[in-house]
Short mmCIF file of C-alpha atoms in Angstrom, two decimals:
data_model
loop_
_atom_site.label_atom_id
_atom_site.label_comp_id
_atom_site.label_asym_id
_atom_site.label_seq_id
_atom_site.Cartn_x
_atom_site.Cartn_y
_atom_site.Cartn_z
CA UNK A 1 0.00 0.00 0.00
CA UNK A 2 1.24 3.59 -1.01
CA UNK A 3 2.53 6.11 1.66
CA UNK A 4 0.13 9.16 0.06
CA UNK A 5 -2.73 7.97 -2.40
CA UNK A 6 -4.18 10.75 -4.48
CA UNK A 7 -7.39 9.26 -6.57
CA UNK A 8 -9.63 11.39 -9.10
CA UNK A 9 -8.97 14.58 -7.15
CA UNK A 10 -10.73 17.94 -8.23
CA UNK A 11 -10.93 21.02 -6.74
CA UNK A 12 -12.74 24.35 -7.41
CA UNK A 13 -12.06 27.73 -5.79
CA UNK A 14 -15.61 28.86 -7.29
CA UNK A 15 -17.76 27.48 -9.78
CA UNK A 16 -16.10 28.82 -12.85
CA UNK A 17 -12.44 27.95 -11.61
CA UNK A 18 -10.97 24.61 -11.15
CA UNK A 19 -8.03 24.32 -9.66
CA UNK A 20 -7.15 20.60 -10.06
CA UNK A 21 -9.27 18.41 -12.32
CA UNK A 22 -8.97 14.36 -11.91
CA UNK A 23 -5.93 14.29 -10.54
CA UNK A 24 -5.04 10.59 -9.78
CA UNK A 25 -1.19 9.78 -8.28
CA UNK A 26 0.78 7.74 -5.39
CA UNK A 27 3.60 7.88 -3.76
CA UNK A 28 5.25 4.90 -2.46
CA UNK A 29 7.18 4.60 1.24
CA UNK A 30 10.44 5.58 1.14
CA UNK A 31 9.81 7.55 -2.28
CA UNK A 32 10.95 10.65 -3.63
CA UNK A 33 8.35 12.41 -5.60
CA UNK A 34 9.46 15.65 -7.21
CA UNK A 35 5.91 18.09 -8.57
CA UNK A 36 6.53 20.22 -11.20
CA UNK A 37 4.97 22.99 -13.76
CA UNK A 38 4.40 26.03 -14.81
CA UNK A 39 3.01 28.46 -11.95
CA UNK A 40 -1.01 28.82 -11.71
CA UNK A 41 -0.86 24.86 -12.79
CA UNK A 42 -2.01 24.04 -9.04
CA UNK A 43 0.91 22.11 -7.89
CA UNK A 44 1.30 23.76 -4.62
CA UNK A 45 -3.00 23.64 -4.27
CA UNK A 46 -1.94 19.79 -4.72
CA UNK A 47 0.25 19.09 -2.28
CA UNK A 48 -1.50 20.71 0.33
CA UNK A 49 -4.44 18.61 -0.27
CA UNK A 50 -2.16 15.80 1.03
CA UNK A 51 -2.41 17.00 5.26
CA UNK A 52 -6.12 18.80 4.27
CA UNK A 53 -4.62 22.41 4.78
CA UNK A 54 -6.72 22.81 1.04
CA UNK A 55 -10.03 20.74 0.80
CA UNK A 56 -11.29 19.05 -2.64
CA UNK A 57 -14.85 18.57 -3.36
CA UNK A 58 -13.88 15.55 -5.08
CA UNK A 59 -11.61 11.88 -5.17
CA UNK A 60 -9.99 10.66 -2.00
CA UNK A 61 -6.50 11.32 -0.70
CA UNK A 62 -5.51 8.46 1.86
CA UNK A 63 -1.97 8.88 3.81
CA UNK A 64 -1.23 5.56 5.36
CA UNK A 65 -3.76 3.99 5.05
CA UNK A 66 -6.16 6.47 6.44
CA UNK A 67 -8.80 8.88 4.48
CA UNK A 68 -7.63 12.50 4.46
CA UNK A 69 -10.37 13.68 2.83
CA UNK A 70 -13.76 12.76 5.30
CA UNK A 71 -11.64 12.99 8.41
CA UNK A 72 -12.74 15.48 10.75
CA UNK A 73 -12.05 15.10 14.35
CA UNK A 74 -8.47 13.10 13.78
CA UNK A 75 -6.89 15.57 11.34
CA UNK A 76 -4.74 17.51 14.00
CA UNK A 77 -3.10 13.96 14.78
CA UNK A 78 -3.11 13.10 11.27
CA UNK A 79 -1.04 16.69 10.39
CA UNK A 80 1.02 16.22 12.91
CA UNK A 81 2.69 13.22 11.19
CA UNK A 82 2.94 14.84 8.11
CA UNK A 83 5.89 17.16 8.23
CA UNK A 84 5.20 20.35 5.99
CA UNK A 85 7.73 22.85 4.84
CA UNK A 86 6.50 26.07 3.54
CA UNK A 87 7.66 28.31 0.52
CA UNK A 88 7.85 31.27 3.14
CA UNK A 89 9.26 28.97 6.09
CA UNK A 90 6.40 30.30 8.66
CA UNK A 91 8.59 30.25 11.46
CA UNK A 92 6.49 31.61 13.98
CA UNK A 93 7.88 35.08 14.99
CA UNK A 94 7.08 35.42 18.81
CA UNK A 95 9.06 32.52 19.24
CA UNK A 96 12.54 31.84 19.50
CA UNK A 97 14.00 28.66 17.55
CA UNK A 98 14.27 26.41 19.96
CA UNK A 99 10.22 27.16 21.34
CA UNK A 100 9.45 26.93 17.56
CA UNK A 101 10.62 23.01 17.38
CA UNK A 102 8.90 22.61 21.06
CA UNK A 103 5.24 23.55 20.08
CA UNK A 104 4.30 20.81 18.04
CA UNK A 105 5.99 18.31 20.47
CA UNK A 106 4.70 19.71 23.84
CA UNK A 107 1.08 20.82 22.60
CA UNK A 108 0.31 17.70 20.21
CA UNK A 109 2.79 14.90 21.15
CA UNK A 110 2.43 15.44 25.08
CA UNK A 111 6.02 15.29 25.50
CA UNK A 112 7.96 16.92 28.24
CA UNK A 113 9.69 20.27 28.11
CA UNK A 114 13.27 18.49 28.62
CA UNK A 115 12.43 15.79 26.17
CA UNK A 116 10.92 18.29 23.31
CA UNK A 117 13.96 20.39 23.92
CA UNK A 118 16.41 17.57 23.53
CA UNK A 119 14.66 16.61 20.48
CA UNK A 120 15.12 20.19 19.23
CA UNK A 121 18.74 20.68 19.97
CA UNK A 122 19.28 17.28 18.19
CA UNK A 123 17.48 18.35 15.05
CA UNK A 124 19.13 22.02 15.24
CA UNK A 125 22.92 20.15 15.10
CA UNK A 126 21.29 17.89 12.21
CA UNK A 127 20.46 21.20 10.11
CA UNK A 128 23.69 23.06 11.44
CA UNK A 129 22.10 25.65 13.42
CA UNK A 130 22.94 24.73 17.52
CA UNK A 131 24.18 28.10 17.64
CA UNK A 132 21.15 30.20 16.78
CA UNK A 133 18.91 28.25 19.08
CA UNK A 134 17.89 31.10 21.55
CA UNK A 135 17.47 33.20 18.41
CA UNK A 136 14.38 34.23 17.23
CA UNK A 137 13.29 33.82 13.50
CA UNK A 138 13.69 37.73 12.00
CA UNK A 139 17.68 37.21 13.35
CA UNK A 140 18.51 34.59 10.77
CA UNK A 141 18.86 34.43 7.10
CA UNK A 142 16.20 33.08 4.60
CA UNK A 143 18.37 29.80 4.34
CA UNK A 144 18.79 29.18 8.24
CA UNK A 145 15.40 30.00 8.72
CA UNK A 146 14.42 27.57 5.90
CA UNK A 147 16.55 24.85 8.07
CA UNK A 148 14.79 25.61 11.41
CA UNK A 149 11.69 25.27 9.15
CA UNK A 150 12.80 21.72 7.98
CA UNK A 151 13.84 20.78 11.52
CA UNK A 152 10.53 21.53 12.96
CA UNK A 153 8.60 19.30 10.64
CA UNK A 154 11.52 16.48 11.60
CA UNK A 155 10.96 16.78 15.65
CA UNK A 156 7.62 15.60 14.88
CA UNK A 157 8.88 11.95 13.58
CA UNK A 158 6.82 12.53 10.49
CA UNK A 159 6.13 9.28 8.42
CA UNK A 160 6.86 11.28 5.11
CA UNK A 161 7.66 15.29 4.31
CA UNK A 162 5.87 17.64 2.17
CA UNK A 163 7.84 20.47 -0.06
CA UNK A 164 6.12 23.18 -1.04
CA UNK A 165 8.49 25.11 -3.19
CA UNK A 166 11.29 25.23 -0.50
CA UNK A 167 13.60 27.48 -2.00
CA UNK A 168 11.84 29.63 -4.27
CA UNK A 169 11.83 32.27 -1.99
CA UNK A 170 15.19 32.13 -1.38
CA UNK A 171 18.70 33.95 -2.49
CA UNK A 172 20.23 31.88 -4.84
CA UNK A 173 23.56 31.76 -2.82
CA UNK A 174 21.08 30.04 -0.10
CA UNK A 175 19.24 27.42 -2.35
CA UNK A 176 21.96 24.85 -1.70
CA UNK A 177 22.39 24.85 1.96
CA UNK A 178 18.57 23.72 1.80
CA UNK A 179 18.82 21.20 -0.71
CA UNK A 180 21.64 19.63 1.44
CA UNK A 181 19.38 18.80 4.05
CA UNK A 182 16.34 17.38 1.77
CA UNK A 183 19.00 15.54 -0.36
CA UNK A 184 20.30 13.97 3.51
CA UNK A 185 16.75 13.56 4.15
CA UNK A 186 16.54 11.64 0.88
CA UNK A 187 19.32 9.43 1.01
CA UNK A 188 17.82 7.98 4.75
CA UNK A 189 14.97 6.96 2.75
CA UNK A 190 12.57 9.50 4.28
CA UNK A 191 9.10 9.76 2.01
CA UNK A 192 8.99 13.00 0.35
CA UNK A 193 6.85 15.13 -2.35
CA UNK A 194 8.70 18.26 -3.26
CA UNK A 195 7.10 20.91 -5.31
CA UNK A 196 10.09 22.63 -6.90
CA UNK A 197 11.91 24.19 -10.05
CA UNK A 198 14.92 23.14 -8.94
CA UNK A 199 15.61 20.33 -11.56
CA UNK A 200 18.94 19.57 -10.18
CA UNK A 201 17.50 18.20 -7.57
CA UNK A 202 14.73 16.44 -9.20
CA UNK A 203 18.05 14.87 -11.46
CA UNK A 204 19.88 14.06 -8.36
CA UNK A 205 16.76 12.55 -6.13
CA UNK A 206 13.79 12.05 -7.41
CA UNK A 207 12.33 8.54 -8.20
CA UNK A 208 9.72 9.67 -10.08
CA UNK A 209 8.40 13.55 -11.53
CA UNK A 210 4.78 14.53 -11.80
CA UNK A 211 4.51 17.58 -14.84
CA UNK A 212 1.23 19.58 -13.84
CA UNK A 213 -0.24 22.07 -15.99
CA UNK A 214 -3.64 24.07 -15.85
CA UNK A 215 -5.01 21.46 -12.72
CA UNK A 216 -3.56 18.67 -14.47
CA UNK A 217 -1.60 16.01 -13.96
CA UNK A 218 0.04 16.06 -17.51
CA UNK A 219 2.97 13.35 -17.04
CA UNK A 220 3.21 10.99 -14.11
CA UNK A 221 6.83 9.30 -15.39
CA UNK A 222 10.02 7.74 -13.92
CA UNK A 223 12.62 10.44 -13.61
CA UNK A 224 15.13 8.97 -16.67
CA UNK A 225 11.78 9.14 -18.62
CA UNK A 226 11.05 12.45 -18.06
CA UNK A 227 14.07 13.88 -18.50
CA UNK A 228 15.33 11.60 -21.07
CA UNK A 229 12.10 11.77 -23.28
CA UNK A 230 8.59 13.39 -22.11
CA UNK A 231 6.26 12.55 -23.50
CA UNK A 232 3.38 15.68 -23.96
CA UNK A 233 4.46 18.77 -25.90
CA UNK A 234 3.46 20.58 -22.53
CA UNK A 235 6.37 19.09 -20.62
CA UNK A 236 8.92 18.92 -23.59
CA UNK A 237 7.85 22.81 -23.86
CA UNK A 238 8.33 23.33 -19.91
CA UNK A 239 11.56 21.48 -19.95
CA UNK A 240 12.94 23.11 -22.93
CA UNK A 241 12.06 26.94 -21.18
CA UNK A 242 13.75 25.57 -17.41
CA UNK A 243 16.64 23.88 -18.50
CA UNK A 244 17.45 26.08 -21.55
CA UNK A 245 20.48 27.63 -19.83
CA UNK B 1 1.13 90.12 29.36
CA UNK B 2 0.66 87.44 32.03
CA UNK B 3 1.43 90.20 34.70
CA UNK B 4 -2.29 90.46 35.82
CA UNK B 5 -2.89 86.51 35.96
CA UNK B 6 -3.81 84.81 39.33
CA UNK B 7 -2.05 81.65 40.27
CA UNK B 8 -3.82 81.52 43.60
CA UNK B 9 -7.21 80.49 41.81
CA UNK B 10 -5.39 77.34 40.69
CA UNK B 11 -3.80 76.54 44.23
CA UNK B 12 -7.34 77.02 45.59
CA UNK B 13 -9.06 75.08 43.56
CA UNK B 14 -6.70 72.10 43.35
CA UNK B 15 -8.68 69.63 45.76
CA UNK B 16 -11.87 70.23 43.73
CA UNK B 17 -9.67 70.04 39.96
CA UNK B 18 -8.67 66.78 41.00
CA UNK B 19 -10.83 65.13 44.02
CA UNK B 20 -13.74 65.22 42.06
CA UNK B 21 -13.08 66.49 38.35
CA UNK B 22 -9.86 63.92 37.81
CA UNK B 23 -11.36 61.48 39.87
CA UNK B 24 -14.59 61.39 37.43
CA UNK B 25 -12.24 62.06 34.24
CA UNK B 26 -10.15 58.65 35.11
CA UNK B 27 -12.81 56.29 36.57
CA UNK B 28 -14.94 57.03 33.16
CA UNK B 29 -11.88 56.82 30.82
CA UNK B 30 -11.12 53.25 33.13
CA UNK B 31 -14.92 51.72 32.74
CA UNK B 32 -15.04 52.66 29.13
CA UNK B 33 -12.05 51.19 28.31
CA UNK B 34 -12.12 47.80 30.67
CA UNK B 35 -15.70 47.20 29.41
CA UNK B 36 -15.35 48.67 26.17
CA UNK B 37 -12.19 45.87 25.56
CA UNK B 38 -14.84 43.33 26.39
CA UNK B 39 -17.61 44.41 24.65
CA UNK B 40 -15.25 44.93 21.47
CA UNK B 41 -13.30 41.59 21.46
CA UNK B 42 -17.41 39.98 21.23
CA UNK B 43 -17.85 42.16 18.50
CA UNK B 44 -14.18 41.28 16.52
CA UNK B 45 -15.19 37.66 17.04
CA UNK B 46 -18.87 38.08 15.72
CA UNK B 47 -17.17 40.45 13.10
CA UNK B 48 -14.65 37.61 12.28
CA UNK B 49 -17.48 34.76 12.08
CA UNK B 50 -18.81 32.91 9.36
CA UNK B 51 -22.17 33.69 10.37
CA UNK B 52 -23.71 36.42 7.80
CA UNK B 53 -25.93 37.05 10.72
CA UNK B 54 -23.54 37.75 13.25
CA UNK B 55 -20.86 39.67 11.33
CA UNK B 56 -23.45 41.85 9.71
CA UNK B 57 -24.42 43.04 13.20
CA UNK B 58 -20.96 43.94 13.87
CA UNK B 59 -20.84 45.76 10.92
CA UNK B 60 -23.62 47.96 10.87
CA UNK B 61 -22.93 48.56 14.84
CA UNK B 62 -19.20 49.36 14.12
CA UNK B 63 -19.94 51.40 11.23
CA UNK B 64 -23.39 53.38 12.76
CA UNK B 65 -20.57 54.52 15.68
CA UNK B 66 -18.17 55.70 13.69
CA UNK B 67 -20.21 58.09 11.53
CA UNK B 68 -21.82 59.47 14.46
CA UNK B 69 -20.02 62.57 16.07
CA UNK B 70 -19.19 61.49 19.63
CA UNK B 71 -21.12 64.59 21.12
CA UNK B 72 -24.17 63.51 19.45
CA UNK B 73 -24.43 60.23 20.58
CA UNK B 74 -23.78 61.22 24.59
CA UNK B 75 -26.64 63.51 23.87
CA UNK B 76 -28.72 61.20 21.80
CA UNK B 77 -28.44 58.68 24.72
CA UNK B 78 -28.60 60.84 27.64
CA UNK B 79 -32.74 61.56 26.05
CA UNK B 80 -32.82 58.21 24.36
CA UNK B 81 -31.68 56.23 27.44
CA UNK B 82 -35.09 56.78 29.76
CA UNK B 83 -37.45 55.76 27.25
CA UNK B 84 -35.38 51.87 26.22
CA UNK B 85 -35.64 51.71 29.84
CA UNK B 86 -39.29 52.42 29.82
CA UNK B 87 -40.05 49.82 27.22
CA UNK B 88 -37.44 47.50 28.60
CA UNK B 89 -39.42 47.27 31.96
CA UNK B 90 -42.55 48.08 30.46
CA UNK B 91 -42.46 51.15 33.18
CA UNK B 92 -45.79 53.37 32.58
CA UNK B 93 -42.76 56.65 32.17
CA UNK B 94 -39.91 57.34 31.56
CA UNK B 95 -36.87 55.91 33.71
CA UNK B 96 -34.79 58.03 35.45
CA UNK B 97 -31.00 57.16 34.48
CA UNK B 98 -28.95 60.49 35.48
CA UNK B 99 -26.36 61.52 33.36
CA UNK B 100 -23.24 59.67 35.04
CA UNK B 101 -25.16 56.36 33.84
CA UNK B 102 -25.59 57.20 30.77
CA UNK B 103 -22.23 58.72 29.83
CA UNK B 104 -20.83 55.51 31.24
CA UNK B 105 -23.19 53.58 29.19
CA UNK B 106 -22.64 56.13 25.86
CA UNK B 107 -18.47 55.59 26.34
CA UNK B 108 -18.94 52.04 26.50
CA UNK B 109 -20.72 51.57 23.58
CA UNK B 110 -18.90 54.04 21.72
CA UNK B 111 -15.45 52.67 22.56
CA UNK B 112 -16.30 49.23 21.68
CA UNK B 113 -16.43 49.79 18.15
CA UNK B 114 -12.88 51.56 17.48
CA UNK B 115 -11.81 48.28 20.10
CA UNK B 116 -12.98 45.53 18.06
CA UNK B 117 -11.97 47.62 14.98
CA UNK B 118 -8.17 47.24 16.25
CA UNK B 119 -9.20 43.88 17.85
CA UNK B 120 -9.96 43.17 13.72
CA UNK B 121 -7.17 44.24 12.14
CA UNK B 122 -4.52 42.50 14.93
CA UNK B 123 -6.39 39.31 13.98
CA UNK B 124 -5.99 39.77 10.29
CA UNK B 125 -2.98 41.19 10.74
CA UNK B 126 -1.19 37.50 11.34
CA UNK B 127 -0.95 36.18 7.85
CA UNK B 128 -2.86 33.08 6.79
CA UNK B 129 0.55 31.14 6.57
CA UNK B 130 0.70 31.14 9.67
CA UNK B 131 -2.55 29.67 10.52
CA UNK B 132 -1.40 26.94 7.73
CA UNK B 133 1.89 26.79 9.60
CA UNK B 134 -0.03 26.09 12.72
CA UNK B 135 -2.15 23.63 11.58
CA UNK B 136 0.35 21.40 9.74
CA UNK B 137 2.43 20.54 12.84
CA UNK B 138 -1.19 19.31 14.30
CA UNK B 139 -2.47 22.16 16.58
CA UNK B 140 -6.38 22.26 16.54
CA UNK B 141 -7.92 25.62 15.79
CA UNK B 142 -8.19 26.70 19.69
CA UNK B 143 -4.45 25.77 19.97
CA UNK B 144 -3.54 27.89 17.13
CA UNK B 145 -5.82 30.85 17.84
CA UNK B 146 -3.58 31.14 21.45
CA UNK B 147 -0.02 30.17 20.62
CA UNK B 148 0.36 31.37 17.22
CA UNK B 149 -2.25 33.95 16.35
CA UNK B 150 -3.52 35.65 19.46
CA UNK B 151 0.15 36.38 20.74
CA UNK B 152 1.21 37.79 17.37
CA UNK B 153 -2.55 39.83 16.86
CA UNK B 154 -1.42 41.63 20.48
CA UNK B 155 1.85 42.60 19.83
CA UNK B 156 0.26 44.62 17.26
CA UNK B 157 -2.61 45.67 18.54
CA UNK B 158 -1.31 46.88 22.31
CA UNK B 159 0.00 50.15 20.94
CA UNK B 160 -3.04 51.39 19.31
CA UNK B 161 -5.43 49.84 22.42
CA UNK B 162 -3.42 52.44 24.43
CA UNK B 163 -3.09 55.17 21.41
CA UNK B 164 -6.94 54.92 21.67
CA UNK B 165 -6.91 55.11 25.32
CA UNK B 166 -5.27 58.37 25.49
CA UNK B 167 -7.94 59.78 22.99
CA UNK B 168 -10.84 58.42 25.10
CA UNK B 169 -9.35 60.19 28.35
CA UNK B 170 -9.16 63.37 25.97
CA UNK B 171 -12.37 62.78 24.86
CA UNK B 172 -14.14 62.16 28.02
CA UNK B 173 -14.18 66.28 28.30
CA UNK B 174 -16.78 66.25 26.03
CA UNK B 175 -19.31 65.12 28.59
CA UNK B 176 -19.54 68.95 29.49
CA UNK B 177 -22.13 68.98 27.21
CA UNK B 178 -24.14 67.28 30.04
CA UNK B 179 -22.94 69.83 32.81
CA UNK B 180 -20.86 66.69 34.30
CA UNK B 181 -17.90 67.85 36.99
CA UNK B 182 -15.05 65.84 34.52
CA UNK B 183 -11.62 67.49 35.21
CA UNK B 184 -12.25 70.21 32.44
CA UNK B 185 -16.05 70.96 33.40
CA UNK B 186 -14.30 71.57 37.07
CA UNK B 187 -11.62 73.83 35.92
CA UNK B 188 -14.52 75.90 33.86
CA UNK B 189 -16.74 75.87 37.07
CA UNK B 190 -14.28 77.30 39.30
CA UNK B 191 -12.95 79.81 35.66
CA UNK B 192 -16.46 81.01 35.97
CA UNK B 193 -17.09 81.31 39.29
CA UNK B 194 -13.67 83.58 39.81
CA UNK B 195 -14.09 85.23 36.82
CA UNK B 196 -9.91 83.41 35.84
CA UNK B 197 -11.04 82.25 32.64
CA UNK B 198 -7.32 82.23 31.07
CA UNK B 199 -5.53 81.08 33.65
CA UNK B 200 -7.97 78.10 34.02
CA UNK B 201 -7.98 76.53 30.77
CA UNK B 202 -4.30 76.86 30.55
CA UNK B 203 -3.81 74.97 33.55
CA UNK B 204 -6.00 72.40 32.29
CA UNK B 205 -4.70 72.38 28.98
CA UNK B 206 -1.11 71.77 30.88
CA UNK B 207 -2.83 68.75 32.78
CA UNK B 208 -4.35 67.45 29.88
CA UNK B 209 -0.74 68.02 27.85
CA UNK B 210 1.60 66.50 31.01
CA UNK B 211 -0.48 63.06 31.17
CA UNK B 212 -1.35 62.42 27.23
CA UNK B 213 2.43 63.12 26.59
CA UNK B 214 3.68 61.03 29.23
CA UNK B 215 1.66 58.01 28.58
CA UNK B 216 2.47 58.24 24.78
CA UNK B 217 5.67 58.08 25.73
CA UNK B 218 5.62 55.34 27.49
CA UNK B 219 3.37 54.02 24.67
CA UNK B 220 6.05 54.39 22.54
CA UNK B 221 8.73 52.67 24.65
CA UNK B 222 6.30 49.59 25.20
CA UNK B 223 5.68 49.29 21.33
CA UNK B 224 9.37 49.32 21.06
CA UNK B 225 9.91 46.50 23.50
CA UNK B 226 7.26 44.19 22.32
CA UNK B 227 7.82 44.26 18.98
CA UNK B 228 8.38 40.60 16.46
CA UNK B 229 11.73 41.24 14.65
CA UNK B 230 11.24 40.48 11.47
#
């Protein structure tokens, strides 16, 4: 059975625009599952159908085993073992880094103070950031606070990661300090679908790429496939803009 | 110029300025505000609810407040006020309500729109992602309403609760209209009374100056310390 199971999934913001039309994908434990498209295709609206943060009208999304889409009063627990990263990291600002990766732990796991903060301080030396611990989230740079970001969803003990475009708000000299830690995160085998233009990654990672344009998912292909030959015009046409230089 | 003034007037009246004229001044500006907070946060939330019912109260009471002139509505309540209170009881006249009761009443009411108009806009104020944020790492929507958004909405919004503080003690004066003893309808009854007009309203103005100024101030300091670097 798949980790994430997305089946005949649509989505309307109002009557006269859908968002996602039929969209039908899985991703398999320890996977790497890399979303891509043009923007306005509804790749991030996808993704965050996985943990419910965006509901669909229609399909079912199941995440181990359980349906997403009709729970109600189990979604909290549900969320909390699906880590999410956000495009703008969210930190929360009134907190300092360490309380950040204590919330979650103390308010929704029940775990101590002393054990959430060991937790933390672990994940903090995993992303290389012990030192800005007692910091709070304005004092660091869009790459750090990307890492605090990831190491929150980690302290959790998610059963698989969601990416929604992790580094597209970033400066480009702090892209790779970011992909570091998901390519780590890869390599352990954790299960991950990563929204992202960042094809080098995709090349380096990925098992498998999902091309989505206009709500659709256009190609649904093995990465050597994809990048070797894709198959619609609308991903040869993507992948001949992003990789033209 | 000021050669002729008479300080003595102020010296002599200075029990009566503040015993009963600051006194009256602070306890309204304190009721308004304390009740006015509560009053305005129920109106913020039934402003901020999904009921069409509910919000569009709040938003023809905010809005029917803040096109009314202030000095119009003490007066509109101060005759008003007897007659709901007739029909409330079902009283065969008029109830007798006094005019501290009803200014109290008229600031309350008054305040508790511009309260849950800064109450609003603190809430909305915390962006959505953060809400998102919240949810994803499982809080419920009570657990993110008072660790993520709440403490974020009051950072902003404790400035401007006291910013409009300051204007409702400033405003309280305006309850001369209904021959109250505030702190400026005492300094005009003594002006009067001694024929010290100038001397009078300068000291009040003074009073009014020292306290407003201070209290910004510290306003300003508070603002300072509180504030999310971003």
């Amino acid at each position: 059975m798949p980790m994430i199971t997305i089946e005949k999934v649509s989505k309307w913001y109002n009557p006269q625009f859908q968002v996602l039309k039929n969209c039908t994908t899985a991703v398999e434990k320890g996977e790497v599952v890399v979303v891509c498209g043009p923007s306005g295709s509804g790749k991030s609206t996808l993704i965050k159908t996985v943990n419910a943060l965006e509901p669909v009208q229609q399909g079912t999304i199941m995440v181990d085993g359980l349906n997403v889409t009709t729970m109600k009063k189990d979604l909290p627990k549900l969320r909390s073992r699906v880590g999410m990263v956000f495009q703008h990291f969210e930190l929360f600002p009134h907190l300092k880094i360490v309380e950040n990766l204590c919330l979650g732990q103390t308010i929704v796991l029940g775990r101590s103070e002393d054990a959430a903060k060991a937790k933390a301080m672990k994940m903090l030396e995993r992303v290389g950031l012990t030192a800005h611990a007692q910091k709070y989230p304005g004092q660091l740079s869009g790459g750090q606070q990307q890492r605090v970001a990831i190491a929150r969803a980690l302290v959790m003990d998610p059963i698989c990661m969601l990416f929604d475009e992790p580094t597209s708000a970033l400066d480009p000299e702090m892209i790779n300090e970011v992909l570091d830690v998901m390519v780590e995160l890869a390599k352990e085998g954790m299960t991950m679908m990563v929204v992202t233009h960042e094809m080098g990654f995709a090349k380096k990672v990925a098992n498998r790429v999902i091309f989505m344009d206009a709500g659709e998912i256009v190609e649904d292909a093995q990465k050597d496939d994809f990048f070797g030959h894709p198959r619609s015009d609308r991903a040869q046409h993507f992948l001949s803009k992003i990789l033209a230089h | 110029m000021f050669s002729n003034f008479d300080y003595d007037v102020i010296w002599r009246s200075l029990p009566y300025l503040f015993q009963q004229g600051m006194a009256f001044t602070l306890t309204l500006t304190a009721i308004a505000t304390v009740f006015g907070l509560i009053l305005g946060t129920l109106i913020a939330m039934m402003r901020l609810s999904s009921s069409a019912v509910l919000s569009g109260f709040a938003v023809s009471y905010v809005n029917l407040m803040r096109s009314l002139p202030l000095v119009l509505v003490i007066f509109l309540f101060y005759f008003l006020m007897p007659y709901v209170g007739q029909w409330i009881i079902r009283s065969d006249q008029p109830v007798q309500v006094g005019a501290y009761a009803s200014t109290i009443v008229t600031f309350t009411l008054f305040e508790a729109a511009y309260f849950s108009e800064i109450m609003r806009a603190g809430i909305q104020s915390v962006p959505r992602g953060q809400v998102m944020a919240g949810y994803a790492i499982g809080l419920n929507y009570r657990e993110v309403m008072r660790h993520v958004v709440l403490p974020q909405a009051f950072r902003n919004m404790l400035p401007v609760i006291f910013t409009q503080t300051i204007v409702l003690f400033q405003d309280t004066s305006l309850v001369y209209v209904l021959s109250i003893t505030d702190f400026l309808g005492a300094a005009s009854k003594v002006a009067q009374r001694d024929g010290r007009l100038t001397e009078m309203y300068l000291f009040a103005a003074l009073v009014y100056f020292l306290i407003c100024f201070t209290a910004s101030f510290f306003v300003k300091r508070l603002q300072k310390r509180i504030s999310i670097i971003r």
